[in-house]
Coordinates of C-alpha atoms in Angstrom, one line a residue:
M1 CA -42.4 177.0 165.9
S2 CA -39.4 177.6 163.7
A3 CA -39.3 180.5 161.3
P4 CA -40.3 179.8 157.6
F5 CA -37.4 179.0 155.4
T6 CA -37.6 181.9 153.0
P7 CA -35.4 182.3 149.9
L8 CA -33.7 185.2 151.6
L9 CA -32.9 183.1 154.7
R10 CA -31.7 180.2 152.4
A11 CA -29.4 182.6 150.5
R12 CA -28.0 183.9 153.9
N13 CA -27.3 180.4 155.1
L14 CA -25.7 179.5 151.8
L15 CA -23.5 182.6 152.1
I16 CA -22.4 181.7 155.6
G17 CA -21.8 178.1 154.7
A18 CA -19.7 179.2 151.7
L19 CA -17.6 181.5 153.9
L20 CA -17.0 178.7 156.4
A21 CA -16.1 176.3 153.6
L22 CA -13.7 178.8 152.1
S23 CA -12.1 179.2 155.5
F24 CA -11.5 175.5 156.1
G25 CA -10.9 174.2 152.6
P26 CA -12.2 174.3 149.0
I27 CA -15.2 172.1 149.8
V28 CA -16.6 169.9 152.6
Q29 CA -15.8 166.4 151.6
A30 CA -19.0 164.3 151.2
A31 CA -19.3 160.8 152.6
G32 CA -17.4 158.5 150.2
P33 CA -15.6 159.5 147.0
L34 CA -17.2 162.2 144.8
Q35 CA -18.3 161.3 141.3
P36 CA -16.3 162.8 138.4
L37 CA -17.5 166.0 136.9
L38 CA -18.0 165.8 133.1
V39 CA -17.0 169.2 131.6
A40 CA -17.7 170.1 128.0
N41 CA -14.7 172.0 126.6
Q42 CA -14.9 174.1 123.5
K43 CA -11.5 174.2 121.8
S44 CA -9.8 173.5 125.1
A45 CA -10.8 177.0 126.4
L46 CA -11.9 176.0 129.9
K47 CA -9.2 173.4 130.4
V48 CA -6.4 175.8 129.4
L49 CA -7.8 178.6 131.7
L50 CA -8.1 176.3 134.7
E51 CA -4.8 174.6 134.1
V52 CA -2.6 177.8 133.7
S53 CA -4.3 179.5 136.6
G54 CA -3.5 176.6 138.9
E55 CA -7.1 175.7 139.5
L56 CA -6.7 172.1 138.4
K57 CA -4.5 171.4 141.4
D58 CA -5.9 169.8 144.6
V59 CA -9.3 169.1 143.1
P60 CA -11.0 166.6 145.5
Y61 CA -12.9 165.0 142.6
E62 CA -11.9 164.1 139.0
I63 CA -12.7 166.5 136.2
K64 CA -13.1 164.8 132.9
F65 CA -13.0 167.2 129.9
S66 CA -14.7 166.4 126.6
E67 CA -13.6 168.4 123.5
F68 CA -16.0 170.1 121.1
P69 CA -15.2 172.2 118.0
S70 CA -18.0 174.7 118.5
A71 CA -21.0 175.6 120.6
S72 CA -23.6 173.7 118.6
P73 CA -22.3 170.1 119.3
L74 CA -21.5 171.2 122.9
G75 CA -25.1 172.2 123.4
E76 CA -26.2 168.9 121.9
A77 CA -24.0 166.9 124.3
L78 CA -25.4 168.8 127.3
N79 CA -28.9 168.2 125.9
A80 CA -28.2 164.4 125.7
G81 CA -26.7 164.3 129.2
A82 CA -23.3 163.2 127.8
V83 CA -21.7 165.9 129.9
D84 CA -22.6 167.7 133.1
V85 CA -21.6 171.3 132.5
G86 CA -20.3 173.5 129.8
A87 CA -20.0 177.2 128.7
L88 CA -22.2 178.7 126.0
G89 CA -22.9 182.1 124.6
D90 CA -26.3 183.8 124.4
A91 CA -27.5 182.4 121.1
P92 CA -26.3 178.7 121.5
Y93 CA -27.9 178.6 124.9
V94 CA -31.2 179.8 123.5
F95 CA -31.1 177.1 120.9
A96 CA -30.3 174.4 123.5
L97 CA -33.3 175.5 125.5
G98 CA -35.4 175.6 122.3
A99 CA -34.5 172.0 121.7
G100 CA -35.9 171.0 125.0
A101 CA -32.7 170.7 126.9
A102 CA -33.1 170.2 130.7
L103 CA -30.4 172.8 131.5
K104 CA -29.9 175.5 134.0
V105 CA -27.4 178.4 133.9
I106 CA -25.5 178.2 137.2
S107 CA -23.0 181.0 136.7
I108 CA -22.5 183.9 134.3
T109 CA -19.3 185.8 133.3
H110 CA -19.4 189.1 131.5
V111 CA -16.7 189.5 128.9
D112 CA -15.8 193.1 128.5
G113 CA -13.4 193.9 125.7
R114 CA -12.6 195.6 122.5
Y115 CA -14.1 193.9 119.4
T116 CA -15.2 190.8 121.4
T117 CA -17.9 190.6 118.6
A118 CA -17.9 192.8 115.6
L119 CA -18.8 193.3 111.9
I120 CA -15.6 193.3 109.8
V121 CA -14.9 194.5 106.3
R122 CA -11.8 194.4 104.2
N123 CA -9.6 197.5 104.5
D124 CA -10.2 198.4 100.8
S125 CA -14.0 198.0 101.1
P126 CA -16.1 201.1 100.2
I127 CA -18.4 200.1 103.0
K128 CA -18.1 202.7 105.8
S129 CA -21.2 202.0 108.0
V130 CA -23.7 199.3 108.7
A131 CA -26.2 201.2 106.6
D132 CA -23.9 200.6 103.6
L133 CA -24.5 196.9 103.9
K134 CA -27.9 197.1 102.2
G135 CA -27.9 194.6 99.3
K136 CA -24.5 193.1 100.5
R137 CA -23.4 189.7 101.7
I138 CA -22.6 189.0 105.3
V139 CA -20.9 185.8 106.3
T140 CA -21.4 184.4 109.8
G141 CA -22.4 181.2 111.6
R142 CA -26.2 180.6 111.6
G143 CA -27.6 181.3 115.1
S144 CA -24.2 182.4 116.4
I145 CA -23.5 185.5 118.5
G146 CA -22.1 187.0 115.3
H147 CA -25.4 186.4 113.6
Y148 CA -27.2 188.0 116.4
L149 CA -24.9 191.1 116.4
A150 CA -25.6 191.5 112.6
I151 CA -29.3 191.4 113.1
R152 CA -29.2 194.0 115.9
A153 CA -26.8 196.2 114.1
L154 CA -28.9 196.2 110.9
N155 CA -32.0 197.0 112.9
E156 CA -30.2 199.9 114.6
A157 CA -29.2 201.2 111.1
G158 CA -32.9 201.1 109.9
L159 CA -32.4 197.9 107.9
K160 CA -34.2 194.5 107.9
T161 CA -32.4 191.2 107.6
S162 CA -34.1 190.8 104.2
D163 CA -32.1 193.8 103.0
V164 CA -28.9 191.7 103.1
N165 CA -27.9 188.3 102.0
F166 CA -26.5 186.0 104.8
V167 CA -24.0 183.3 104.0
Y168 CA -23.6 180.7 106.8
L169 CA -20.2 179.2 107.3
L170 CA -17.6 178.3 110.0
P171 CA -15.1 181.0 111.0
S172 CA -12.2 179.3 109.1
E173 CA -14.2 179.4 105.9
S174 CA -15.7 182.8 106.6
R175 CA -12.4 184.6 106.6
L176 CA -11.4 183.1 103.2
I177 CA -14.5 184.2 101.4
L178 CA -14.2 187.7 103.0
D179 CA -10.6 187.9 101.8
N180 CA -11.5 186.7 98.2
G181 CA -14.5 189.0 97.9
D182 CA -17.2 186.4 98.0
A183 CA -18.6 188.2 101.1
D184 CA -18.7 191.9 101.8
A185 CA -18.7 191.7 105.6
W186 CA -18.0 189.1 108.3
A187 CA -19.9 189.0 111.7
T188 CA -17.6 187.2 114.1
W189 CA -16.0 187.2 117.6
A190 CA -12.6 187.2 119.3
P191 CA -10.0 186.0 118.6
Y192 CA -11.1 186.1 114.9
T193 CA -11.8 189.9 115.2
T194 CA -8.3 190.5 116.4
V195 CA -6.7 188.2 113.7
A196 CA -8.6 190.1 111.0
T197 CA -7.8 193.6 112.3
Q198 CA -4.1 192.7 112.7
N199 CA -4.2 191.7 109.0
G200 CA -5.7 195.0 107.8
A201 CA -9.4 194.5 108.1
R202 CA -11.7 197.2 109.5
I203 CA -14.4 197.1 112.2
L204 CA -17.7 198.7 111.2
P205 CA -18.9 201.0 114.0
N206 CA -22.3 200.2 115.4
G207 CA -24.5 201.3 118.3
P208 CA -23.5 200.6 121.9
D209 CA -25.0 197.9 124.0
L210 CA -26.2 195.6 121.2
L211 CA -24.9 192.5 123.0
T212 CA -24.6 191.4 126.7
N213 CA -21.3 189.7 126.0
H214 CA -22.2 187.1 128.6
S215 CA -20.8 183.6 128.9
Y216 CA -23.2 181.2 130.5
L217 CA -22.1 178.1 132.4
A218 CA -24.9 175.7 132.0
A219 CA -25.4 172.4 133.9
T220 CA -27.8 169.6 133.4
R221 CA -30.6 169.3 136.0
S222 CA -29.4 165.8 136.9
A223 CA -25.9 167.2 137.6
I224 CA -27.3 169.9 139.8
A225 CA -29.2 167.3 141.8
D226 CA -26.5 164.6 142.0
K227 CA -23.2 166.6 141.8
R228 CA -24.0 169.8 143.7
V229 CA -20.8 169.6 145.8
Q230 CA -18.7 169.4 142.7
L231 CA -20.5 172.2 140.9
D232 CA -20.3 174.5 143.9
D233 CA -16.6 174.0 143.9
F234 CA -16.2 174.2 140.1
V235 CA -18.0 177.6 139.7
V236 CA -15.7 179.1 142.4
R237 CA -12.6 177.7 140.8
L238 CA -13.7 179.1 137.4
D239 CA -14.3 182.5 138.9
R240 CA -10.9 182.5 140.5
A241 CA -9.4 181.4 137.1
Y242 CA -11.0 184.4 135.3
R243 CA -9.7 186.8 138.0
W244 CA -6.2 185.3 137.5
A245 CA -6.5 185.7 133.8
N246 CA -7.4 189.4 134.2
A247 CA -4.2 189.9 136.2
H248 CA -1.9 187.7 134.0
P249 CA -2.7 188.4 130.3
A250 CA 0.7 187.4 129.0
E251 CA 0.9 184.1 130.9
Y252 CA -2.6 183.3 129.8
A253 CA -1.8 184.2 126.2
A254 CA 1.3 181.9 126.2
A255 CA -0.8 179.0 127.3
Q256 CA -3.5 179.6 124.8
T257 CA -1.2 179.9 121.8
K258 CA 0.2 176.4 122.5
V259 CA -3.3 175.0 122.0
T260 CA -4.8 177.2 119.3
G261 CA -1.7 177.6 117.1
L262 CA -2.6 181.3 116.7
P263 CA 0.2 183.8 117.1
L264 CA 1.0 184.9 120.6
A265 CA 0.4 188.5 119.6
V266 CA -3.2 187.7 118.8
H267 CA -4.0 186.2 122.2
L268 CA -2.0 188.9 124.0
A269 CA -3.9 191.7 122.3
V270 CA -7.3 190.0 123.2
N271 CA -6.3 189.4 126.8
Q272 CA -4.9 192.9 127.4
E273 CA -8.1 194.5 126.3
T274 CA -10.6 192.0 127.8
K275 CA -11.8 191.6 131.4
M276 CA -13.9 188.9 132.8
E277 CA -16.4 189.8 135.5
R278 CA -18.7 187.8 137.7
V279 CA -22.4 188.4 137.0
S280 CA -25.2 187.3 139.3
I281 CA -28.3 185.6 137.9
N282 CA -31.2 188.1 138.2
D283 CA -34.3 189.3 136.4
G284 CA -32.3 191.7 134.2
V285 CA -30.1 189.0 132.9
I286 CA -33.1 186.7 132.2
E287 CA -34.9 189.6 130.4
G288 CA -31.8 190.2 128.3
L289 CA -31.6 186.6 127.1
Q290 CA -35.4 186.5 126.5
N291 CA -34.9 189.5 124.1
T292 CA -32.4 187.4 122.2
A293 CA -34.8 184.5 122.0
D294 CA -37.6 186.8 120.8
I295 CA -35.5 188.4 118.1
Y296 CA -34.5 185.0 116.8
Q297 CA -38.2 183.9 116.7
R298 CA -39.2 187.1 114.9
E299 CA -36.4 186.5 112.3
G300 CA -37.6 182.9 111.8
I301 CA -34.4 181.4 113.1
L302 CA -36.3 179.8 116.0
N303 CA -39.6 178.3 115.0
K304 CA -41.3 178.7 118.4
H305 CA -41.4 180.8 121.5
V306 CA -38.7 179.9 124.1
D307 CA -39.3 180.8 127.7
V308 CA -35.7 181.3 128.9
S309 CA -36.7 181.9 132.5
R310 CA -36.8 178.1 133.1
G311 CA -33.2 177.9 132.2
F312 CA -31.6 179.6 135.2
D313 CA -30.6 178.5 138.7
P314 CA -29.8 181.5 141.0
G315 CA -28.9 179.2 143.8
F316 CA -25.2 179.4 143.0
N317 CA -25.1 183.2 143.3
A318 CA -24.4 183.1 147.0
I319 CA -21.3 180.9 147.0
R320 CA -19.8 182.8 144.1
L321 CA -20.3 186.2 145.9
A322 CA -18.9 184.8 149.1
A323 CA -15.8 183.5 147.3
E324 CA -15.2 186.8 145.6
Q325 CA -15.6 188.8 148.8
S326 CA -13.3 186.4 150.6
A327 CA -10.6 186.8 147.9
E328 CA -10.9 190.6 148.0
H329 CA -10.7 190.6 151.8
T330 CA -7.5 188.4 151.6
A331 CA -6.0 190.7 149.0
N332 CA -6.7 193.8 151.0
Q333 CA -5.2 192.3 154.1
A334 CA -2.1 191.3 152.1
T335 CA -1.5 194.9 151.0
D336 CA -2.6 196.7 154.1
P337 CA 0.5 198.3 155.7
T338 CA -1.2 198.3 159.1
N339 CA -1.6 194.5 159.0
P340 CA 1.4 192.8 160.7
Q341 CA 0.9 189.8 158.5
A342 CA 1.3 191.8 155.3
A343 CA 5.0 192.6 156.0
R344 CA 6.0 189.0 156.5

């Protein structure tokens, strides 16, 4: 009788299979041509990253990018099955799940950087702390990661959201009303935080660890079932692209500014102070996102309880880990003076 196929054994077999695949090529070609992978792209972010890092070369399937101006319509497209996979932050993913989207997070990247999300005030503002925001106006996007930061920061300062007045606008409009005095603070994220601080705005200090700063790559359940080969390859390519960006901030910034129109100095400042790191899907990650969902429900932003645990697929952990370990092993061999191949 064969041994039972436990989750641990399955993960081990996936890891071994991934290492073999990495040894002999990016993926094992399936019988017949692979279907295109439909990737949701927010302001060209993923496409630029993959392109400049060289990860769009030699892809054994077609990648079709669809452009979206923000996370909300991107989440709606995933929900409708118009795309297969796309990247969302904590809050937009919670809202997608709350809308009944049949999605699963297949990979997570932690974005560690200075002012990735922050509360900003004008340089001449008398506001010196989050506690000073009582009775003031905070502009942000409703349900955005900036909105979530503001809620957490207010709570940390002993304030309720009813102690302030929220104004909900897009980032381009938010900066204007902060500058002209129609808002007292702006809860936003990079690169807007960097643009504002480079133009004289101030960051309000707040407690540590208010945000996970995770980026979630979510795929439809149908794509996971029907395009698993493509998704296995895609998550590995994306991880490699992030590692490349960590090591090449200037080249990455030059590519970004061609698309966004923002000054090179803005993207360079963000990239030099930001590192992207692979995160495995585990109970701690799921609990963190559940906390986000529960806070939104408590604040009346979500009108029902959302069980986020149904929105994760840890089955991609093994191939991502194997790829990272393989890359580290190759890099170590290349720099090892005792390795005869390193000197060639």
